[in-house]
XYZ file of C-alpha atoms in Angstrom:
183
model
C -15.698 -22.587 -6.012
C -14.091 -24.419 -3.115
C -13.524 -22.843 0.292
C -9.779 -22.666 -0.407
C -10.407 -20.787 -3.623
C -12.481 -18.152 -1.840
C -9.471 -17.234 0.271
C -7.069 -16.714 -2.624
C -5.690 -13.258 -3.302
C -5.910 -11.760 -6.785
C -2.161 -12.259 -7.180
C -2.519 -15.945 -6.345
C -5.213 -16.349 -8.979
C -3.036 -14.494 -11.484
C -0.125 -16.825 -10.666
C -2.409 -19.795 -11.335
C -3.425 -18.126 -14.593
C 0.175 -17.772 -15.705
C 0.735 -21.445 -14.932
C -2.376 -22.296 -16.946
C -0.419 -21.104 -19.981
C 2.656 -23.194 -19.254
C 4.983 -24.505 -16.582
C 7.312 -21.795 -15.309
C 10.026 -21.022 -12.813
C 9.139 -18.371 -10.244
C 11.594 -15.892 -11.732
C 10.103 -16.430 -15.190
C 6.599 -15.844 -13.809
C 7.679 -12.563 -12.179
C 9.413 -11.424 -15.369
C 6.394 -12.345 -17.508
C 4.022 -10.505 -15.158
C 6.239 -7.419 -15.247
C 6.732 -7.474 -19.038
C 3.011 -7.939 -19.712
C 1.978 -5.206 -17.288
C 0.199 -7.527 -14.852
C 2.112 -5.900 -11.997
C 0.116 -2.723 -12.734
C -3.082 -4.431 -11.570
C -1.916 -7.311 -9.338
C 0.881 -7.613 -6.805
C 3.062 -10.084 -8.704
C 6.509 -8.774 -7.907
C 9.024 -11.515 -7.252
C 8.931 -11.185 -3.449
C 5.126 -11.515 -3.324
C 5.047 -14.213 -5.982
C 7.162 -16.693 -4.024
C 4.841 -16.289 -1.040
C 1.872 -16.981 -3.302
C 3.553 -20.057 -4.753
C 4.255 -21.422 -1.263
C 0.593 -20.907 -0.289
C -0.668 -22.458 -3.516
C 1.607 -25.449 -3.038
C 0.384 -25.899 0.550
C -3.213 -25.902 -0.746
C -2.368 -28.507 -3.376
C -3.041 -26.150 -6.287
C 0.489 -26.151 -7.691
C 3.344 -28.632 -7.627
C 6.909 -28.405 -8.810
C 9.753 -30.460 -10.109
C 13.409 -29.669 -9.789
C 15.134 -28.552 -12.957
C 18.843 -28.132 -13.530
C 20.695 -26.287 -16.234
C 24.405 -26.868 -16.441
C 26.235 -25.868 -13.286
C 23.466 -23.602 -12.052
C 21.728 -24.392 -8.776
C 18.512 -26.402 -9.149
C 15.323 -24.414 -9.666
C 11.671 -25.209 -9.103
C 9.582 -25.596 -12.228
C 5.970 -24.954 -11.181
C 2.870 -26.486 -12.741
C -0.831 -26.565 -11.948
C -2.340 -29.580 -10.278
C -5.701 -30.767 -11.648
C -7.373 -29.029 -8.693
C -5.433 -25.826 -9.367
C -6.463 -25.986 -13.012
C -10.141 -26.363 -12.073
C -9.946 -23.434 -9.657
C -8.276 -21.100 -12.138
C -10.807 -22.125 -14.810
C -13.612 -21.109 -12.455
C -11.905 -17.805 -11.664
C -11.341 -17.008 -15.333
C -15.014 -17.643 -16.144
C -16.445 -15.574 -13.275
C -17.029 -11.824 -13.220
C -15.804 -9.893 -10.201
C -18.495 -9.018 -7.691
C -17.199 -5.645 -6.520
C -16.906 -2.592 -8.740
C -13.469 -1.624 -7.437
C -12.122 -5.012 -8.549
C -12.961 -4.287 -12.193
C -9.887 -2.067 -12.518
C -7.574 -4.603 -10.903
C -8.561 -8.258 -10.680
C -10.905 -8.182 -13.681
C -8.216 -6.623 -15.882
C -5.731 -9.307 -14.828
C -8.325 -12.000 -15.474
C -9.218 -10.560 -18.870
C -5.564 -10.355 -19.927
C -4.776 -13.906 -18.855
C -7.964 -15.306 -20.380
C -7.238 -13.591 -23.712
C -3.874 -15.362 -23.854
C -5.394 -18.765 -23.054
C -8.777 -18.676 -24.820
C -9.470 -15.424 -26.672
C -12.954 -16.619 -27.663
C -13.933 -16.731 -23.976
C -13.213 -13.043 -23.352
C -16.423 -11.657 -24.886
C -18.681 -13.923 -22.788
C -16.735 -12.923 -19.658
C -17.164 -9.240 -20.497
C -20.888 -9.790 -21.035
C -21.184 -11.465 -17.626
C -19.242 -8.583 -16.062
C -21.547 -6.098 -17.772
C -24.563 -7.816 -16.216
C -23.027 -7.563 -12.742
C -22.188 -3.886 -13.247
C -25.625 -3.072 -14.656
C -27.359 -4.687 -11.676
C -25.111 -2.719 -9.334
C -25.828 0.566 -11.152
C -29.570 -0.103 -10.960
C -29.427 -0.845 -7.243
C -27.441 2.336 -6.548
C -29.705 4.433 -8.770
C -32.732 3.570 -6.664
C -31.017 4.861 -3.510
C -30.031 8.273 -4.889
C -33.492 9.852 -4.747
C -34.056 8.591 -1.202
C -30.742 9.857 0.182
C -29.574 13.330 1.161
C -26.338 14.954 2.223
C -23.189 12.859 2.124
C -25.007 9.540 1.567
C -26.529 11.038 -1.597
C -23.129 12.230 -2.821
C -21.655 8.797 -2.178
C -24.500 7.105 -4.066
C -24.155 9.549 -6.965
C -20.404 8.975 -7.099
C -20.807 5.193 -7.074
C -23.516 5.360 -9.715
C -21.363 7.568 -11.929
C -18.397 5.203 -11.554
C -20.606 2.212 -12.393
C -21.934 3.937 -15.524
C -18.384 4.786 -16.627
C -17.326 1.166 -16.106
C -20.330 -0.058 -18.086
C -19.500 2.343 -20.933
C -15.885 1.148 -20.971
C -16.904 -2.537 -20.955
C -19.365 -1.956 -23.811
C -16.718 -0.071 -25.788
C -14.127 -2.790 -25.260
C -16.633 -5.480 -26.201
C -17.312 -3.669 -29.502
C -13.560 -3.402 -30.049
C -12.968 -7.143 -29.751
C -16.159 -8.276 -31.495
C -16.638 -7.280 -35.118
C -20.187 -6.167 -35.965
C -22.535 -8.907 -37.137
C -22.117 -9.412 -40.881
C -18.720 -7.675 -40.993
C -15.822 -9.579 -42.536
C -13.588 -11.160 -39.910
């Protein structure tokens, strides 16, 4: 991932993801995010979205053309640039690295990816499972060595990681029929 991409907010990535589907006006992007529930996990309200689009344009990740409809004022129709497309492709293929991001950024990523390339969701979930399993193992080894509040924190983090792993495994089974089952 490029240096620019490392500085993007989850909402900026989600905006790129929406544009990966199709060209859109800012208002249409905000409405789509709201209707699909993306605003539950990413800040994609209209006021934030226009700031994201300005940043993404300044980085050369999106461009726009003016569109007119009848007597209405002109509107910007946003599209991904080739660089923006490459960056969002990398984001969509990569698991999140922090557990707390599973319930926000990962959910947004999973939703957008499912609408673009449903076959790619299971491999993404498997990669996310690997990250979560490594994290749970690393936390597990610290529990027995800790005491007091540090032990409670480690136990809490371990428990949360195990719950996330169980949810990911359950969702993976939900979207993948068992081997040999009719599709």
